[in-house]
XYZ file of C-alpha atoms in Angstrom:
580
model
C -8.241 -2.427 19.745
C -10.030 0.118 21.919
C -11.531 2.941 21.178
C -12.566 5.587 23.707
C -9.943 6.778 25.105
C -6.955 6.457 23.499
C -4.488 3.851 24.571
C -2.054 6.416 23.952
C -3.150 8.344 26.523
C -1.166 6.615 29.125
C 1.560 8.830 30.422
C 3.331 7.710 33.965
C 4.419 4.054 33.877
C 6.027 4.855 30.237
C 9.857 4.016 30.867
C 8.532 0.724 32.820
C 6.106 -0.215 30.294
C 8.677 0.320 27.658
C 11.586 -2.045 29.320
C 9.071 -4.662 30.500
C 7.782 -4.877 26.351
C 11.697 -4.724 25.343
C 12.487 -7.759 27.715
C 10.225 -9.566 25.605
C 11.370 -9.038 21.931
C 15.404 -9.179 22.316
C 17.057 -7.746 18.891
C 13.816 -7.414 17.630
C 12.982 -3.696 18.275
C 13.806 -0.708 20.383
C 12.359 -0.193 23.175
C 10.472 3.100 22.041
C 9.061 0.920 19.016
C 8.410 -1.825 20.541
C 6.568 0.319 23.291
C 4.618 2.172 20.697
C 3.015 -0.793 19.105
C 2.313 -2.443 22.715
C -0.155 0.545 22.720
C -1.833 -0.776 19.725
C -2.756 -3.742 21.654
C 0.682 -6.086 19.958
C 3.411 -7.482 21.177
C 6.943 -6.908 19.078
C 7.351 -10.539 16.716
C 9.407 -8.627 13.420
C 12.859 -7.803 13.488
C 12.656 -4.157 12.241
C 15.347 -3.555 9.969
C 14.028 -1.482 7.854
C 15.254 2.488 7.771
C 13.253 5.489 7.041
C 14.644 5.492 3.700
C 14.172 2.194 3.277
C 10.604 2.351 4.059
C 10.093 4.729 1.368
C 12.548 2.345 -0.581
C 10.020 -0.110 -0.869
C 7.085 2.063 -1.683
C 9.058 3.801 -4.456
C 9.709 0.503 -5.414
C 6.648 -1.065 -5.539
C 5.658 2.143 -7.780
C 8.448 1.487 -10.046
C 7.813 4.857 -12.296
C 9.136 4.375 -15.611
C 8.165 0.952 -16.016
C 4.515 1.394 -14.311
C 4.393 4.408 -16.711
C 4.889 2.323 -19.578
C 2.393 -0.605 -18.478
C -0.449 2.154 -18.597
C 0.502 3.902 -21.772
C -2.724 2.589 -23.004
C -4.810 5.062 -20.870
C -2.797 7.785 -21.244
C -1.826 7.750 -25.084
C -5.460 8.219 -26.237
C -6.137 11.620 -24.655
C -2.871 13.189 -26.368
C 0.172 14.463 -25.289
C -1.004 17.214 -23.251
C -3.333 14.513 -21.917
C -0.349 12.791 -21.047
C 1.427 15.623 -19.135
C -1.495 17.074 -17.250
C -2.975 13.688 -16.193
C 0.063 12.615 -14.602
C 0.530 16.543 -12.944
C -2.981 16.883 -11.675
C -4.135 13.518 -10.210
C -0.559 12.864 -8.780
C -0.917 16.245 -6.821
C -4.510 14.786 -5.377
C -2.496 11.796 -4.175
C -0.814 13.601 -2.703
C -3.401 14.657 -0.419
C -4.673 11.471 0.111
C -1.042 10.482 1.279
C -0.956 13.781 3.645
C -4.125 11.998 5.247
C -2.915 8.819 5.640
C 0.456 9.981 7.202
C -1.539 11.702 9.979
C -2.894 8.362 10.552
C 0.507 6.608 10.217
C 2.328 8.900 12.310
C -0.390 8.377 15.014
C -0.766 4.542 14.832
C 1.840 2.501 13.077
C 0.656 -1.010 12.640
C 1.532 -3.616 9.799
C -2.830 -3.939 9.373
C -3.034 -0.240 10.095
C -6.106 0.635 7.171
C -8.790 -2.419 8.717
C -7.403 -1.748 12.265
C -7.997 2.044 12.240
C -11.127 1.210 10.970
C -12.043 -0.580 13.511
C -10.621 1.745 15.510
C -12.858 4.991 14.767
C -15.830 3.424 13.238
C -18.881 3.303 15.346
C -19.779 0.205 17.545
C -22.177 -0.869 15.210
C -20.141 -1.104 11.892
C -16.536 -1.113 12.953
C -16.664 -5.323 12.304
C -18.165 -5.476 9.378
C -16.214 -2.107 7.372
C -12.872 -3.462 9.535
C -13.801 -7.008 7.873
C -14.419 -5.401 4.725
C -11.576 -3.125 4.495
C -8.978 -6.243 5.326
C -9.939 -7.961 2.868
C -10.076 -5.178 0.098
C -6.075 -4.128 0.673
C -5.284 -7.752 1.218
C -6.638 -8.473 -2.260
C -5.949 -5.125 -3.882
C -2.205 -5.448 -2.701
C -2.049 -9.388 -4.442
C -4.066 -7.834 -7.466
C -0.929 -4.995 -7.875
C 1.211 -8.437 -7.618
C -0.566 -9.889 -10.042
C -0.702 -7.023 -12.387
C 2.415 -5.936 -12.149
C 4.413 -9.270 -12.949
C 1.953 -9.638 -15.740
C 2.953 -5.913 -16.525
C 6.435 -8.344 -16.176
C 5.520 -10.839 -18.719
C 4.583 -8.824 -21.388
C 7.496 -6.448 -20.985
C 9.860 -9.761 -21.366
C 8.358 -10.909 -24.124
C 8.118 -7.865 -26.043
C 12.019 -8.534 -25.597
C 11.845 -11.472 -27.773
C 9.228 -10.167 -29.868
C 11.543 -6.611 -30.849
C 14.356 -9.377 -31.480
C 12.501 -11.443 -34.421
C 11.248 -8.197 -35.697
C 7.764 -8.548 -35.281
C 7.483 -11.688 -36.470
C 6.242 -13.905 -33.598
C 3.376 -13.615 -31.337
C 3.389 -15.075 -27.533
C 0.068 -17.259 -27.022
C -1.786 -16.254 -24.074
C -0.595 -19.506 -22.373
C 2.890 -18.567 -23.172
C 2.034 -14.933 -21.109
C 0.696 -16.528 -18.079
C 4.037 -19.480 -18.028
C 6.127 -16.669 -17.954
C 4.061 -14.712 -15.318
C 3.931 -17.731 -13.478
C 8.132 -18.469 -13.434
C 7.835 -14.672 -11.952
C 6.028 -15.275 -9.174
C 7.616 -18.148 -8.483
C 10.743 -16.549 -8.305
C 9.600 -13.677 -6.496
C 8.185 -15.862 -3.409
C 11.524 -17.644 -3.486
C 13.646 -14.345 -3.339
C 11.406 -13.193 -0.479
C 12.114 -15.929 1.393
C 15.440 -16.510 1.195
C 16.743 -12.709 1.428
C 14.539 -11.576 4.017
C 17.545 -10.247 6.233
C 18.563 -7.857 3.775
C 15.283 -6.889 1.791
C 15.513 -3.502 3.635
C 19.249 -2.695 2.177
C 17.983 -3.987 -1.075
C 15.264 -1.217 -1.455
C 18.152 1.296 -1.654
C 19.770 -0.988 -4.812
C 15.927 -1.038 -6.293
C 15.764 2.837 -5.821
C 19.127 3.250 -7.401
C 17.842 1.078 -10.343
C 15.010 2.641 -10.896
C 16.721 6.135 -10.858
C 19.365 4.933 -13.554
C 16.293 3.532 -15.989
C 14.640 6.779 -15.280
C 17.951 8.771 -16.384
C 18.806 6.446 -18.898
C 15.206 7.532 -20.727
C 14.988 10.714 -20.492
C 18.652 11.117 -21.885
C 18.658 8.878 -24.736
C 15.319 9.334 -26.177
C 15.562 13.004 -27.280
C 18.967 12.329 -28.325
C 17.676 9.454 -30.343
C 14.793 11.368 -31.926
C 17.484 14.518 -32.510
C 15.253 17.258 -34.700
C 12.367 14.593 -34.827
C 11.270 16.104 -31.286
C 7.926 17.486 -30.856
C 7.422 21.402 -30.013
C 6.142 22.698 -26.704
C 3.151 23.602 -28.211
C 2.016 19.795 -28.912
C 3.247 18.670 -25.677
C 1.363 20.677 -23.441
C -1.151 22.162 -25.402
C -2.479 19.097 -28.272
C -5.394 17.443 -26.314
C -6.540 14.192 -28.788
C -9.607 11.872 -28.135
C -8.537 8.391 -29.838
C -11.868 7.392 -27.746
C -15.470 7.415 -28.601
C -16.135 9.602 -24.996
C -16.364 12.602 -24.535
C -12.811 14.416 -24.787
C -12.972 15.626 -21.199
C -13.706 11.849 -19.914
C -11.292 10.808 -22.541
C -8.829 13.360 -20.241
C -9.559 12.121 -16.903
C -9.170 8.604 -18.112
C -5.820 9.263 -18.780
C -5.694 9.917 -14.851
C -5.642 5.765 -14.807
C -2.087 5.768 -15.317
C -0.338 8.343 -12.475
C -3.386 6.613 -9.924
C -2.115 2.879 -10.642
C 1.148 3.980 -10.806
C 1.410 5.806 -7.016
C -0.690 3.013 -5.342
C 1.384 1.716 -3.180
C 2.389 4.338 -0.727
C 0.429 2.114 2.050
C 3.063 -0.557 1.698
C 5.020 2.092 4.027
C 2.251 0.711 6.747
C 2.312 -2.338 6.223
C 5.855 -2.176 6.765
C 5.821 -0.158 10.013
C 6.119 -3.408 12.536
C 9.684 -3.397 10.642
C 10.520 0.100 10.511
C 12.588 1.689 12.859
C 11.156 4.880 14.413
C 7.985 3.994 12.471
C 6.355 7.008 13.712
C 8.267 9.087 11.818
C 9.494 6.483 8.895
C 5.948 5.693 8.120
C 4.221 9.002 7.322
C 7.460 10.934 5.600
C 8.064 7.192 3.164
C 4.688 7.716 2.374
C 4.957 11.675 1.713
C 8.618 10.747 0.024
C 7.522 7.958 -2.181
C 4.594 10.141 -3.397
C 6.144 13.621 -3.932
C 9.077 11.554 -6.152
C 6.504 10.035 -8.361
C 5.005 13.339 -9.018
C 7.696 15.156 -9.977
C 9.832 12.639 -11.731
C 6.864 11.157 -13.247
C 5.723 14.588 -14.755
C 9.679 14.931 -16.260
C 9.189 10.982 -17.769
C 5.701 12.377 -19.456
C 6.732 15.377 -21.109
C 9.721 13.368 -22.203
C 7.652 10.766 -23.672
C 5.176 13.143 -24.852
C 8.088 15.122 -26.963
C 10.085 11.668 -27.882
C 7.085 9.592 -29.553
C 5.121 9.754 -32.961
C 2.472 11.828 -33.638
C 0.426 8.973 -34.458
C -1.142 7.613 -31.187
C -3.137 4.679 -33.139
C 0.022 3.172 -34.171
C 2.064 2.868 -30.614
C -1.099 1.645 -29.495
C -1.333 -1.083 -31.624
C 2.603 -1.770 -32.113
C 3.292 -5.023 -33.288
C 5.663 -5.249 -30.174
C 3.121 -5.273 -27.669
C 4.111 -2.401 -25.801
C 3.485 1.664 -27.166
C 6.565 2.136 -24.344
C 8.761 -0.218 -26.943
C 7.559 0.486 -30.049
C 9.019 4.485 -28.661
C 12.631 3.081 -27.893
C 12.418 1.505 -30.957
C 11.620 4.526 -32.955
C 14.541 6.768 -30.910
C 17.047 4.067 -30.218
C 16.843 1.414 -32.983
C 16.273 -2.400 -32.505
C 19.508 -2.763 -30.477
C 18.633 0.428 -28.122
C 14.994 -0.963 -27.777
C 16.053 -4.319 -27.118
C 18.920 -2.869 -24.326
C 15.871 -0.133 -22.949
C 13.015 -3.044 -22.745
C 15.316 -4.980 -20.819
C 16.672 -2.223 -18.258
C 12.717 -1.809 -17.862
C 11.333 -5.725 -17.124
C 14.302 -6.247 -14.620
C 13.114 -2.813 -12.637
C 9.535 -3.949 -12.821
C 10.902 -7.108 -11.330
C 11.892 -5.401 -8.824
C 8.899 -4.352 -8.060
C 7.026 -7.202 -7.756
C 9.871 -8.534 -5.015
C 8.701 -5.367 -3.185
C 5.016 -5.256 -3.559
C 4.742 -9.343 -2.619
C 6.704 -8.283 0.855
C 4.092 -5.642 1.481
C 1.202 -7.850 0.619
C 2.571 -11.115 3.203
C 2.922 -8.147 5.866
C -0.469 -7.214 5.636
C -1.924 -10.843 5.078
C -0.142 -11.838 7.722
C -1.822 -8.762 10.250
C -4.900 -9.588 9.113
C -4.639 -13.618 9.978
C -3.117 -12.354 13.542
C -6.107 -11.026 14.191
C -7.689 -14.643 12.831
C -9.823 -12.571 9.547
C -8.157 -14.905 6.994
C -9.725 -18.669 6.182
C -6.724 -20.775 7.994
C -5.320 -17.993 9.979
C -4.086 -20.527 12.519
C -1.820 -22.118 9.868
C -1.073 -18.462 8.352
C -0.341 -16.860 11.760
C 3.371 -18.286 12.573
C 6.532 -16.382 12.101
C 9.583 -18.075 11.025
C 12.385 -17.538 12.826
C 14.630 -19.733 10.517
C 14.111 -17.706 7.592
C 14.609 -14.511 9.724
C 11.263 -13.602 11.576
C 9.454 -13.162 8.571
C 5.544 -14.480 7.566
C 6.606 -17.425 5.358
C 3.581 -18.868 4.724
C 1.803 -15.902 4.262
C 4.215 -15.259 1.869
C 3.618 -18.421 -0.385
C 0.134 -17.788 0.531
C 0.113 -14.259 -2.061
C 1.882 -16.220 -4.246
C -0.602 -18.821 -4.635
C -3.381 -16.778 -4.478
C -1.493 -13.998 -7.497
C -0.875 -17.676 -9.243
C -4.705 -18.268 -9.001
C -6.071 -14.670 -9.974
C -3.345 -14.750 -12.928
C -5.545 -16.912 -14.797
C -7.197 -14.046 -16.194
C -5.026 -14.054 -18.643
C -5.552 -16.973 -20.499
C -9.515 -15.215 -20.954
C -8.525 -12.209 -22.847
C -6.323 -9.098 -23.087
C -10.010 -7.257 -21.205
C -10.193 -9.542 -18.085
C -6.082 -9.382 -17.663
C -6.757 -5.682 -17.951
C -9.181 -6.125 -14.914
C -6.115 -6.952 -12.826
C -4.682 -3.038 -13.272
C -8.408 -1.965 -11.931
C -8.733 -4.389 -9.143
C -5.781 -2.904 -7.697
C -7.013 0.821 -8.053
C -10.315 0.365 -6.992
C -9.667 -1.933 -4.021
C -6.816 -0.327 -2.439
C -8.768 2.976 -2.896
C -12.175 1.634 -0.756
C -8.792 -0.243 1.784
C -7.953 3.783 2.350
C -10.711 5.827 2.113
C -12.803 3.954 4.749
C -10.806 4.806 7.733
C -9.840 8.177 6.328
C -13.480 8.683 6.625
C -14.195 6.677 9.933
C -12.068 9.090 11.774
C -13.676 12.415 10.598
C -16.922 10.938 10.658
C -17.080 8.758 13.916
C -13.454 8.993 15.627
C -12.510 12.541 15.322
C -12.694 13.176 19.215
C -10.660 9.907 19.492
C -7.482 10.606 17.083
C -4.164 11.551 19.055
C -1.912 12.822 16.512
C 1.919 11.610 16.355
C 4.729 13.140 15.484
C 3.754 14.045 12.158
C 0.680 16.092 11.868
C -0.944 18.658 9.572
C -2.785 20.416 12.257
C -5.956 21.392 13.368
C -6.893 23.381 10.827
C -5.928 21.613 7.974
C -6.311 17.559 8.952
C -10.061 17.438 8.484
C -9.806 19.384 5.388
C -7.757 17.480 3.470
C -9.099 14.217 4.721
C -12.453 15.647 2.944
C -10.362 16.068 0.042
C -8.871 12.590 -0.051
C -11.997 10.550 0.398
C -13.619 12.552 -2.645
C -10.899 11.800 -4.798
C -10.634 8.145 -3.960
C -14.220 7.704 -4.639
C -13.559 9.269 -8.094
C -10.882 6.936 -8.636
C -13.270 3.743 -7.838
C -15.863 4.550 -10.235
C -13.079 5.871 -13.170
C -11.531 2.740 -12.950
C -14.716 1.096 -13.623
C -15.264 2.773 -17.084
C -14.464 0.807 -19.993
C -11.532 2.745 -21.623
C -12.146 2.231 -25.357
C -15.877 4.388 -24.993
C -19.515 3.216 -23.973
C -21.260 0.414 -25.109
C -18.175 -2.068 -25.570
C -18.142 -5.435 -26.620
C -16.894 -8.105 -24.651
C -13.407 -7.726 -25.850
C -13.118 -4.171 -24.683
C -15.392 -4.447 -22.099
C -14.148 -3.368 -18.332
C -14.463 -6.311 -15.832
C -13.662 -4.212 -12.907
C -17.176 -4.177 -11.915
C -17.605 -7.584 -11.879
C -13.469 -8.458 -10.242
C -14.970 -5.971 -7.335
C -18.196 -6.406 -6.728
C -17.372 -10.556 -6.133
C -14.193 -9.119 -3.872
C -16.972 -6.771 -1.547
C -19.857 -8.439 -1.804
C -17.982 -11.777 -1.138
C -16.228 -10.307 1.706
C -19.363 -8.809 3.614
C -21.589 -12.127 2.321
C -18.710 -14.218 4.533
C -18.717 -11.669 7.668
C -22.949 -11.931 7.803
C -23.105 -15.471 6.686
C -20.234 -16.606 9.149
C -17.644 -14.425 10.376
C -19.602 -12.089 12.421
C -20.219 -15.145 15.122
C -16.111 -15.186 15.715
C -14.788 -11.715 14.145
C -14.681 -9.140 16.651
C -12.002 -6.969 15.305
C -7.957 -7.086 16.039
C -7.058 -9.263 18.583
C -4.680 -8.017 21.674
C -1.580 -10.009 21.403
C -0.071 -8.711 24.240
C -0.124 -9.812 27.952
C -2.795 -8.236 29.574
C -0.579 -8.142 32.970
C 2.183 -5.568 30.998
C -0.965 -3.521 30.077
C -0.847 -0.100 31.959
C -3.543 0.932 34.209
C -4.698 3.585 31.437
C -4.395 0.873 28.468
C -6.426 -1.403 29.982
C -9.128 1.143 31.524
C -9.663 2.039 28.168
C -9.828 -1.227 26.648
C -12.434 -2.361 28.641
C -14.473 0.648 28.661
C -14.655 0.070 24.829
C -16.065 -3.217 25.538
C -13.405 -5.075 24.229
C -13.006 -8.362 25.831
C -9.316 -9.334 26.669
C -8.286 -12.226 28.969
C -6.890 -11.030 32.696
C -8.270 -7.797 31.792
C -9.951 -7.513 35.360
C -7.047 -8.664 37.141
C -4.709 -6.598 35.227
C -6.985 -3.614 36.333
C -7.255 -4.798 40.091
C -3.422 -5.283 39.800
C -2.266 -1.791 38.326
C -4.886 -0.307 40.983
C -2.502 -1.683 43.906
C 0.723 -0.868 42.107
C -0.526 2.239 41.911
C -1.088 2.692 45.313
C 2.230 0.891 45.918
C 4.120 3.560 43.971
C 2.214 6.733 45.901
C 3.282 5.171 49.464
C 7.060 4.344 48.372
C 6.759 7.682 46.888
C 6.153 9.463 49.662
C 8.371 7.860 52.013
C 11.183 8.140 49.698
C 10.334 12.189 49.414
C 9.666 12.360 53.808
C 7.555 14.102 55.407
C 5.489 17.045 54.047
C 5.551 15.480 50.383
C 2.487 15.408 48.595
C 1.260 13.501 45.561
C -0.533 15.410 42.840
C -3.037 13.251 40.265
C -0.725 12.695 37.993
C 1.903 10.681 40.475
C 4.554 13.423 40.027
C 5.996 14.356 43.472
C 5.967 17.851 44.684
C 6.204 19.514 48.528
């Protein structure tokens, strides 16, 4: 889209603008929403069903606490239990920030590819291809890695099911792992598919569940453990190093856990071309999902931390598979692990429903604007199944399918799956967080939601520092330096083939066709403003000229009926507003 001056400049035709872009997307939209993305340079194709709750729905979803918690017990454990506690309550308030940066940015310009088109957006003429090119592929396969890791978070959670029930006794093969992942997926791009018309409502059921799992925890385990409980004392003061780090890298380590876990607040953009009133929905389900992770997360930790043994080595290494089991199991019993583990794999189901929506929305932006290798098959909505991006859809799922083969290497490149989320998603946001301040500053028209003059830049400062941290933490192999192969972290090597692949195809190919998102509106419903701008960016659009040439004489048009509608003596000021 342009940059320049902002499309959403345009002031006078507003109410004609707004029917003319309604007449074109019947039951699709309002006519404020569907208005508000015409300004982004797109025409109205999703039925937006979703509510503001339900856009933080799915985000909260796609976090899933408890059972995201539990998937990353292995950073967390080895630092302690006041490791635990305060490297879920210090990181999570950082994301916060970060989320308080991207919700000026939502607010402003609510678009399903909103991180690669900002970028595009604010970056400088020069790089906004290949860091827009860059960026849209990063989220695109950061959002598939969370699918992938988080239905083999899935697969292991089932099976440690099976493995509590024969008491130890059996052992799933790594083939066994990735069948059952696989069945998951399967399932999950079936259930997006077919239930597309009321995957909004169902975020409010997957919110509900996740809310009775969390209760369900952090009431039964200290009952379960009665006098067995650990003190205050050990919670939030016993700082362990089960590493061979440092003990303060062995601590911010344990900040792996609360960043995987609230990584998804951006599926609240992604969902904005199906939000109603996204300028609002989009930056307070972003704040929402956030703030509920970090203070319901910090309760889950200190519960955990005061529920489980004192020996961190041996939930670690549980013969179950899972430190998060192995603790039911030593509250609850077999038959209250068994019930516990299976509350927890259906809610992280759940969330990989919600995450693969979020990841065909933004697959399917970025093959609009024809970024993706067969974006011309990829592109279509189907109507049938409810205006919805079927094949991008299927698409994540065989791509997750492909990338899940990881796990037939080794426990260390499966692990690389967690990472590739983190560190992708965290370049996906930090780029036009820092295109704005850094190029675009004097471009950004803030929405409804704002943090203010004095604060925005400030705490977009703040954001991009800690997202760099988080790329090069989730790079360090966990266990200590020098690893061996088996404990070796692969995130390196998982993102440096996703970046340098990505930029190798823009030089090598791309950058002769890619030239950024593509206007899929009519350039004749363009206002006079829109388009002015859009071609003073340099943006090439077809009927551009004519729809200049053509708002020019409406223009005039308007001032002569105008003034003989007000008589005599009527004057026209420069903004078209009558006065005498």
């Amino acid at each position: 889209m342009a940059s320049g001056d902002h499309p959403a400049a345009a002031r006078e035709p507003e109410a004609q603008r707004s029917s003319s872009v309604a007449q074109e997307t019947p039951g699709l939209a309002s006519e404020d929403d569907a208005a508000v993305l015409a300004k982004l340079g797109y025409k109205q194709e999703l039925r937006r069903n979703f509510t503001l709750f339900e856009v933080f729905g799915i985000a909260f979803s796609i976090m899933g606490l408890l059972p995201s918690i539990a998937s990353t017990l292995a950073y967390s454990i080895p630092s302690g239990p006041a490791g635990m506690v305060w490297g879920w309550f210090i990181p999570s308030g950082l994301i916060f920030v970060v989320g308080l940066a991207m919700a000026d940015l939502g607010s402003s310009m609510p678009t399903s590819g909103g991180l690669y088109w900002w970028t595009h957006f604010f970056a400088s003429a020069k790089a906004r291809n290949p860091l827009s090119f860059l960026v849209g592929y990063s989220n695109t396969l950061g959002l598939i890695g969370g699918l992938v890791s988080i239905d083999y978070g899935f697969s292991l959670m089932f099976l440690s099911v099976i493995v509590i029930a024969k008491d130890g006794n059996w052992t799933p093969s790594y083939g066994i792992i990735y069948a059952v992942f696989l069945g998951c997926v399967i399932c999950h791009g079936i259930l997006a598919s077919v239930m597309s018309k009321i995957m909004g409502k169902l975020q409010t059921v997957f919110v509900v569940a996740n809310f009775i799992l969390i209760a369900a925890t952090i009431i039964a385990l200290p009952i379960g453990r009665g006098n067995k409980r650990n003190d205050g004392a050990y919670i939030f003061g016993h700082l362990e190093n089960q590493t061979t780090w440092p003990t303060g890298w062995a601590f911010m380590l344990a900040w792996l856990s609360p960043i995987w876990t609230i990584g998804a607040f951006d599926s609240c953009v992604h969902m904005s071309e199906e939000a109603a009133n996204a300028t609002k929905a989009v930056p307070y389900g972003i704040l929402m999902s956030i703030g509920s992770c970090w203070l319901f997360g910090f309760v889950i930790v200190i519960v955990l931390a005061a529920c489980m043994s004192t020996d961190g080595t041996s939930l670690l290494k549980s013969p179950f598979g899972q430190p998060m089991a192995q603790i039911y199991y030593d509250a609850l019993g077999k038959k209250g692990a068994l019930g516990m583990m299976s509350l927890l794999f259906i809610v992280q189901f759940l969330m990989g429903l919600s995450i693969l929506v979020a990841a065909s929305r933004q697959s399917w932006a970025f093959s609009r604007d024809g970024a993706l290798p067969f974006s011309t098959f990829f592109r279509p909505i189907s109507k049938r199944f409810g205006y919805i991006p079927l094949r991008t859809t299927w698409g994540c799922v065989f791509t997750g399918a492909i990338l899940g083969l990881l796990s037939l290497i080794a426990p260390a490149a499966a692990q690389a799956l967690f990472s590739l989320s983190v560190a992708a998603n965290n370049l996906a946001w930090g780029t036009p967080i820092f295109c704005r301040i850094w190029w675009g500053q004097k471009k950004f028209r803030p929405g409804p939601f704002y943090t203010g003059d004095r604060l925005s830049v400030p705490i977009a400062w703040a954001a991009i520092t800690f997202l760099v941290f988080g790329i090069i933490l989730s790079m360090f192999p966990v266990g200590g330096p020098n690893p061996d192969p088996d404990g070796m972290n692969y995130t390196v090597v998982v993102n440096c083939a996703v970046w340098g692949g990505s930029l190798a195809y823009y030089y090598i190919d791309a950058r002769k066709w890619f030239t950024g998102p593509k206007i899929t509106i009519d350039a004749d419903d363009l206002t006079e403003e829109q388009a002015q701008a859009i071609k003073d960016d340099g943006l090439e659009v077809d009927k551009l000229d004519r729809a200049l040439g053509r708002n020019d004489g409406a223009t005039v048009e308007k001032m002569d009926d105008e003034k003989r509608r007000m008589g005599k003596g009527a004057t026209i000021d420069d903004e078209g507003s009558g006065s005498s």
